[in-house]
Coordinates of C-alpha atoms (C1' of nucleotides) in Angstrom, one line a residue:
Chain A
M25 CA 259.1 -170.4 -65.1
A26 CA 256.7 -168.0 -63.4
K27 CA 254.6 -169.1 -60.6
P28 CA 251.0 -168.4 -61.5
N29 CA 249.2 -166.0 -59.2
S30 CA 246.4 -167.4 -57.1
P31 CA 243.0 -167.0 -58.7
I32 CA 240.7 -164.5 -57.2
T33 CA 238.5 -167.3 -55.9
E34 CA 241.1 -168.3 -53.4
H35 CA 241.3 -165.0 -51.6
L36 CA 239.6 -164.7 -48.2
A37 CA 238.2 -161.3 -49.1
Y38 CA 236.6 -162.8 -52.2
L39 CA 235.1 -165.9 -50.5
L40 CA 233.7 -163.6 -47.8
A41 CA 232.1 -161.3 -50.4
Q42 CA 230.7 -164.3 -52.3
A43 CA 229.2 -166.0 -49.3
N44 CA 227.8 -162.8 -47.9
R45 CA 226.2 -161.9 -51.2
E46 CA 224.6 -165.3 -51.5
I47 CA 223.3 -165.5 -47.9
N48 CA 222.1 -161.9 -48.1
R49 CA 220.3 -162.6 -51.3
Q50 CA 218.4 -165.4 -49.8
L51 CA 217.5 -163.4 -46.7
E52 CA 216.4 -160.5 -48.9
L53 CA 214.1 -162.8 -50.7
R54 CA 212.4 -163.9 -47.6
L55 CA 212.1 -160.5 -46.1
S56 CA 210.7 -159.1 -49.3
K57 CA 207.4 -160.9 -48.4
E58 CA 207.0 -158.0 -46.0
G59 CA 208.6 -155.5 -48.3
V60 CA 211.4 -154.7 -45.9
P61 CA 215.1 -154.4 -46.8
V62 CA 217.6 -156.4 -44.6
E63 CA 219.0 -153.2 -43.1
Q64 CA 215.6 -152.2 -41.7
W65 CA 215.2 -155.6 -40.1
R66 CA 218.5 -155.2 -38.4
I67 CA 217.5 -151.7 -37.1
L68 CA 214.2 -153.0 -35.8
K69 CA 216.0 -156.0 -34.2
V70 CA 218.6 -153.8 -32.4
L71 CA 215.9 -151.4 -31.2
S72 CA 213.6 -154.2 -30.0
D73 CA 215.4 -154.3 -26.7
G74 CA 213.2 -151.3 -25.9
D75 CA 216.2 -149.1 -24.9
G76 CA 216.9 -145.9 -26.7
H77 CA 219.9 -146.1 -29.1
S78 CA 221.7 -143.1 -30.5
M79 CA 222.3 -142.8 -34.2
G80 CA 226.0 -143.5 -33.8
E81 CA 225.4 -146.6 -31.9
L82 CA 222.8 -147.8 -34.4
A83 CA 225.0 -147.1 -37.4
D84 CA 227.8 -149.2 -35.9
A85 CA 225.4 -152.0 -35.0
V86 CA 223.7 -152.2 -38.3
L87 CA 226.8 -151.7 -40.5
L88 CA 225.6 -148.5 -42.2
N89 CA 227.4 -145.2 -42.2
H90 CA 225.8 -142.2 -40.7
P91 CA 224.1 -140.4 -43.6
T92 CA 222.7 -143.5 -45.0
L93 CA 221.2 -144.4 -41.7
T94 CA 219.7 -141.0 -41.2
K95 CA 217.9 -141.3 -44.5
M96 CA 216.7 -144.8 -43.8
I97 CA 215.5 -143.8 -40.4
D98 CA 213.6 -140.9 -42.1
R99 CA 211.7 -143.5 -44.1
M100 CA 211.0 -145.7 -41.1
V101 CA 209.7 -142.7 -39.2
S102 CA 207.3 -142.0 -42.0
D103 CA 206.2 -145.6 -41.8
T104 CA 205.8 -145.2 -38.1
L105 CA 208.0 -148.1 -37.4
V106 CA 210.4 -146.1 -35.1
Y107 CA 210.6 -142.7 -33.6
R108 CA 213.2 -140.1 -32.5
V109 CA 213.6 -138.6 -29.0
Q110 CA 216.2 -136.1 -28.1
D111 CA 218.5 -137.5 -25.5
P112 CA 217.9 -135.4 -22.3
N113 CA 221.4 -136.1 -21.0
D114 CA 223.2 -135.1 -24.2
R115 CA 221.2 -132.9 -26.5
R116 CA 223.6 -133.6 -29.4
K117 CA 222.2 -137.1 -29.5
V118 CA 219.0 -138.5 -30.8
L119 CA 217.6 -141.7 -29.2
M120 CA 215.8 -144.1 -31.4
F121 CA 212.9 -146.2 -30.2
I122 CA 210.8 -148.9 -31.9
S123 CA 207.1 -148.3 -32.1
D124 CA 204.3 -150.9 -31.4
R125 CA 203.8 -151.2 -35.2
G126 CA 207.6 -151.8 -35.5
K127 CA 207.4 -154.5 -32.9
V128 CA 204.7 -156.3 -34.7
L129 CA 206.6 -156.2 -38.0
C130 CA 209.8 -157.2 -36.3
K131 CA 208.2 -160.4 -35.0
K132 CA 207.1 -161.4 -38.5
L133 CA 210.5 -160.6 -39.9
N134 CA 212.2 -162.6 -37.1
S135 CA 210.3 -165.7 -38.1
L136 CA 211.2 -165.3 -41.7
A137 CA 214.8 -165.0 -40.8
V138 CA 214.6 -168.0 -38.5
D139 CA 213.2 -169.9 -41.5
Q140 CA 216.3 -169.1 -43.4
E141 CA 218.7 -170.1 -40.6
E142 CA 216.9 -173.4 -40.4
H143 CA 217.2 -173.9 -44.1
I144 CA 220.9 -173.3 -43.9
L145 CA 221.2 -175.7 -41.0
E146 CA 219.6 -178.4 -43.0
S147 CA 221.6 -178.0 -46.2
Y148 CA 224.9 -177.0 -44.6
G149 CA 224.8 -178.9 -41.4
D150 CA 224.7 -178.1 -37.7
K151 CA 228.3 -178.6 -37.1
S152 CA 229.6 -176.6 -40.0
T153 CA 227.3 -173.7 -39.2
S154 CA 228.4 -173.3 -35.6
E155 CA 232.1 -173.8 -36.5
L156 CA 231.7 -171.1 -39.2
K157 CA 230.1 -168.7 -36.8
R158 CA 232.9 -169.3 -34.3
L159 CA 235.6 -168.6 -36.9
L160 CA 233.8 -165.5 -38.2
E161 CA 233.5 -164.1 -34.7
S162 CA 237.1 -164.7 -34.0
L163 CA 238.1 -163.1 -37.3
I164 CA 236.2 -160.0 -36.5
D165 CA 237.8 -159.9 -33.0
S166 CA 241.2 -160.2 -34.4
S167 CA 240.6 -157.3 -36.8
N168 CA 240.2 -154.8 -34.1
Chain B
M20 CA 207.9 -166.2 -19.6
A21 CA 208.9 -165.4 -23.2
K22 CA 212.1 -166.7 -24.6
P23 CA 214.2 -163.7 -25.7
N24 CA 215.0 -163.6 -29.4
S25 CA 218.5 -164.2 -30.4
P26 CA 220.4 -160.9 -30.9
I27 CA 221.3 -159.9 -34.4
T28 CA 224.9 -160.6 -33.8
E29 CA 224.3 -164.3 -33.6
H30 CA 222.8 -164.6 -37.1
L31 CA 225.1 -166.1 -39.7
A32 CA 223.9 -163.5 -42.2
Y33 CA 225.0 -160.7 -39.8
L34 CA 228.4 -162.3 -39.0
L35 CA 229.1 -162.7 -42.7
A36 CA 228.2 -159.1 -43.4
Q37 CA 230.3 -157.8 -40.6
A38 CA 233.4 -159.9 -41.5
N39 CA 233.0 -159.0 -45.1
R40 CA 232.7 -155.3 -44.4
E41 CA 235.8 -155.3 -42.2
I42 CA 238.1 -157.3 -44.5
N43 CA 236.8 -155.4 -47.5
R44 CA 237.5 -152.1 -45.7
Q45 CA 241.1 -153.2 -45.1
L46 CA 241.6 -154.3 -48.7
E47 CA 240.1 -151.1 -50.0
L48 CA 242.6 -149.1 -47.9
R49 CA 245.5 -150.9 -49.4
L50 CA 244.3 -150.7 -53.0
S51 CA 243.6 -147.0 -52.6
K52 CA 247.3 -146.5 -52.8
E53 CA 246.8 -147.1 -56.5
G54 CA 243.4 -145.4 -56.5
V55 CA 241.6 -148.5 -57.6
P56 CA 238.4 -149.9 -56.2
V57 CA 238.2 -153.5 -55.1
E58 CA 235.9 -154.4 -58.0
Q59 CA 238.3 -153.2 -60.6
W60 CA 241.1 -155.3 -59.1
R61 CA 238.8 -158.3 -59.3
I62 CA 238.0 -157.6 -62.9
L63 CA 241.7 -157.2 -63.8
K64 CA 242.5 -160.4 -62.0
V65 CA 239.9 -162.4 -63.8
L66 CA 241.0 -161.0 -67.1
S67 CA 244.7 -161.6 -66.5
D68 CA 244.4 -165.1 -67.7
G69 CA 244.6 -163.5 -71.2
D70 CA 241.4 -165.1 -72.4
G71 CA 238.4 -163.1 -73.5
H72 CA 235.6 -163.1 -71.1
S73 CA 232.0 -162.1 -71.9
M74 CA 230.3 -159.5 -69.8
G75 CA 227.9 -162.1 -68.3
E76 CA 230.8 -164.3 -67.3
L77 CA 232.6 -161.3 -65.8
A78 CA 229.6 -160.1 -63.9
D79 CA 229.2 -163.5 -62.2
A80 CA 232.9 -163.7 -61.5
V81 CA 233.3 -160.3 -59.9
L82 CA 229.9 -160.3 -58.1
L83 CA 228.5 -157.2 -59.9
N84 CA 225.2 -157.1 -61.7
H85 CA 225.2 -156.3 -65.4
P86 CA 224.5 -152.6 -65.6
T87 CA 226.9 -151.8 -62.8
L88 CA 229.6 -153.8 -64.6
T89 CA 228.9 -152.1 -67.9
K90 CA 229.5 -148.7 -66.4
M91 CA 232.6 -149.8 -64.5
I92 CA 234.0 -151.3 -67.7
D93 CA 233.3 -148.0 -69.5
R94 CA 235.5 -146.2 -67.0
M95 CA 238.2 -148.9 -67.3
V96 CA 238.2 -148.6 -71.1
S97 CA 238.7 -144.8 -70.7
D98 CA 241.6 -145.6 -68.5
T99 CA 242.9 -148.1 -71.1
L100 CA 243.1 -150.9 -68.6
V101 CA 240.8 -153.2 -70.6
Y102 CA 239.2 -153.3 -74.0
R103 CA 236.2 -154.7 -75.7
V104 CA 236.1 -157.1 -78.7
Q105 CA 233.0 -158.4 -80.3
D106 CA 232.8 -162.1 -80.1
P107 CA 233.1 -163.4 -83.7
N108 CA 231.2 -166.6 -82.8
D109 CA 228.2 -164.9 -81.2
R110 CA 227.8 -161.3 -82.1
R111 CA 225.5 -160.6 -79.1
K112 CA 228.5 -161.1 -76.9
V113 CA 231.4 -158.8 -76.1
L114 CA 234.7 -160.2 -75.1
M115 CA 236.8 -158.3 -72.6
F116 CA 240.6 -158.3 -72.6
I117 CA 243.2 -156.8 -70.3
S118 CA 245.6 -154.3 -71.8
D119 CA 249.3 -154.1 -71.1
R120 CA 248.7 -151.2 -68.9
G121 CA 246.1 -153.2 -67.1
K122 CA 248.6 -156.0 -66.6
V123 CA 251.1 -153.7 -65.0
L124 CA 248.6 -152.2 -62.7
C125 CA 247.2 -155.7 -61.8
K126 CA 250.7 -156.8 -60.6
K127 CA 251.0 -153.9 -58.3
L128 CA 247.5 -154.5 -56.9
N129 CA 248.2 -158.2 -56.4
S130 CA 251.2 -157.5 -54.2
L131 CA 249.1 -155.1 -52.2
A132 CA 246.4 -157.8 -51.8
V133 CA 249.0 -160.3 -50.8
D134 CA 250.3 -157.9 -48.1
Q135 CA 246.8 -158.0 -46.7
E136 CA 246.5 -161.8 -46.8
E137 CA 249.8 -162.0 -45.0
H138 CA 248.6 -159.6 -42.4
I139 CA 245.5 -161.7 -41.8
L140 CA 247.6 -164.8 -41.5
E141 CA 249.7 -163.2 -38.8
S142 CA 247.0 -161.9 -36.6
Y143 CA 244.4 -164.6 -37.2
G144 CA 246.5 -167.6 -37.7
D145 CA 247.4 -170.1 -40.5
K146 CA 245.1 -172.8 -39.3
S147 CA 242.0 -170.6 -38.7
T148 CA 242.4 -169.0 -42.1
S149 CA 242.5 -172.2 -44.1
E150 CA 239.7 -173.7 -42.1
L151 CA 237.6 -170.6 -42.6
K152 CA 238.2 -170.6 -46.3
R153 CA 237.2 -174.3 -46.5
L154 CA 234.0 -173.6 -44.6
L155 CA 233.1 -170.6 -46.8
E156 CA 233.7 -172.6 -50.0
S157 CA 231.5 -175.4 -48.7
L158 CA 228.8 -172.9 -47.7
I159 CA 228.8 -171.4 -51.1
D160 CA 228.6 -174.9 -52.7
S161 CA 225.7 -175.9 -50.5
S162 CA 223.8 -172.8 -51.5
N163 CA 223.5 -173.8 -55.2
Chain C
dC15 C1' 212.5 -170.5 -94.4
dT16 C1' 210.1 -167.7 -91.1
dT17 C1' 208.7 -166.3 -86.9
dC18 C1' 208.7 -166.1 -82.1
dA19 C1' 211.0 -166.7 -77.8
dA20 C1' 215.4 -166.5 -75.4
dT21 C1' 220.0 -164.6 -74.7
dT22 C1' 223.2 -160.8 -74.3
dG23 C1' 224.6 -156.3 -73.4
dT24 C1' 223.5 -151.3 -73.0
dT25 C1' 220.9 -147.2 -71.8
dG26 C1' 218.2 -143.7 -69.1
dA27 C1' 215.4 -142.7 -65.3
dA28 C1' 214.6 -143.5 -60.6
dT29 C1' 216.8 -144.6 -56.4
dA30 C1' 220.4 -145.0 -53.0
dT31 C1' 224.8 -144.0 -51.1
dT32 C1' 228.7 -141.2 -50.1
dC33 C1' 231.5 -137.2 -49.3
dA34 C1' 232.1 -132.7 -47.6
dA35 C1' 230.1 -129.0 -45.3
dT36 C1' 227.1 -127.5 -41.7
dA37 C1' 224.6 -126.8 -37.2
dT38 C1' 224.3 -127.9 -32.5
dT39 C1' 225.9 -129.3 -28.2
dT40 C1' 229.3 -130.7 -25.0
dT41 C1' 234.0 -131.0 -23.1
dC42 C1' 238.0 -129.2 -21.4
dA43 C1' 241.9 -126.4 -21.0
dA44 C1' 243.5 -121.8 -20.1
Chain D
dT5 C1' 234.1 -118.4 -17.4
dT6 C1' 235.3 -118.3 -21.9
dG7 C1' 236.8 -120.0 -26.2
dA8 C1' 238.6 -123.6 -29.0
dA9 C1' 238.2 -128.4 -30.1
dA10 C1' 235.6 -132.7 -30.2
dA11 C1' 231.4 -135.2 -30.7
dT12 C1' 226.9 -135.9 -32.8
dA13 C1' 223.5 -135.8 -36.3
dT14 C1' 221.8 -133.9 -40.6
dT15 C1' 221.9 -131.8 -45.3
dG16 C1' 222.8 -131.1 -50.2
dA17 C1' 225.6 -132.0 -54.1
dA18 C1' 228.2 -135.5 -56.4
dT19 C1' 228.5 -140.2 -57.4
dA20 C1' 227.0 -144.9 -57.9
dT21 C1' 223.7 -148.5 -58.3
dT22 C1' 219.5 -150.6 -59.7
dC23 C1' 215.3 -151.4 -62.3
dA24 C1' 212.8 -151.6 -66.4
dA25 C1' 212.9 -150.9 -71.2
dC26 C1' 215.4 -151.5 -75.3
dA27 C1' 218.2 -153.2 -79.4
dA28 C1' 220.7 -156.8 -81.5
dT29 C1' 221.5 -161.5 -82.3
dT30 C1' 220.8 -166.3 -81.9
dG31 C1' 218.1 -170.6 -81.3
dA32 C1' 214.4 -173.4 -82.3
dA33 C1' 209.8 -174.9 -83.4
dG34 C1' 206.5 -175.1 -86.8

DNA sequence: CTTCAATTGTTGAATATTCAATATTTTCAA
DNA sequence: TTGAAAATATTGAATATTCAACAATTGAAG
């Protein structure tokens, strides 16, 4: 009598993919009001500390690999949301900065994103949300 | 005095994306031993109940949209891992089945995936893992 | 019945992503 | 100081994904 294999829906990798897909879909929907993909919002948000960030740093922070980021930044430069400056201390590097136009857009996007977080808090609960965040952070930690 | 906006790393959407990326990367690495992408493993696993599944059903189950699934199934049919049968009860539908070769491959992939789950259990802990799964399931539920 | 809308799956063109190769600059050892 | 190796970012070709249009079948209202 063979033990049946666990269905795909019980695997952690699958649950993560499913939850990520759903939450991302919802966020995408909100941000589409401003015609901006989620990744661009992440980029703007990281850059909105005003410091210059190298492409490598950015790629890590926004979960994109380098060539994809380069091409997305090209578009954002065309849209004058961000700009490149060569790092004076290490001329291999390029430092990315957010423009004034980028800052304005980022604020609008932030409030759309906050809307979503609030919506999650309502339907999912305060306690579950913070507990889930805690567990995710610790999973990410333990994977390095 | 303006309140600083919460950094991207505190958003649930971001934490999910990050955790998903990392766990998926690890799984991908294991499955690459058999040269199979994660999505194909999911497809094989869903089909391994032996029943016929329509493309629509499958697309939902494996988190791919229809055209992407069609093209991936095309490849898997070429590799004789799965095959198509027209649904006799509704001739718009196509029923997908796993082949014997597919079953053999699926078993190997399952054990690679189980390896990973065990690795996670070790470094992350039994309790955290099951609690995280529970919370993810409930988040997915509350999003429908 | 007949026709029109809805469902299901595929296709082709447009778009996006990835891999490997490249160019540039820096680091560091000899 | 020089030359080789490492780090950083970009490019172009190959690959994959997505969007919109299509074809086929079914459902359902008149």
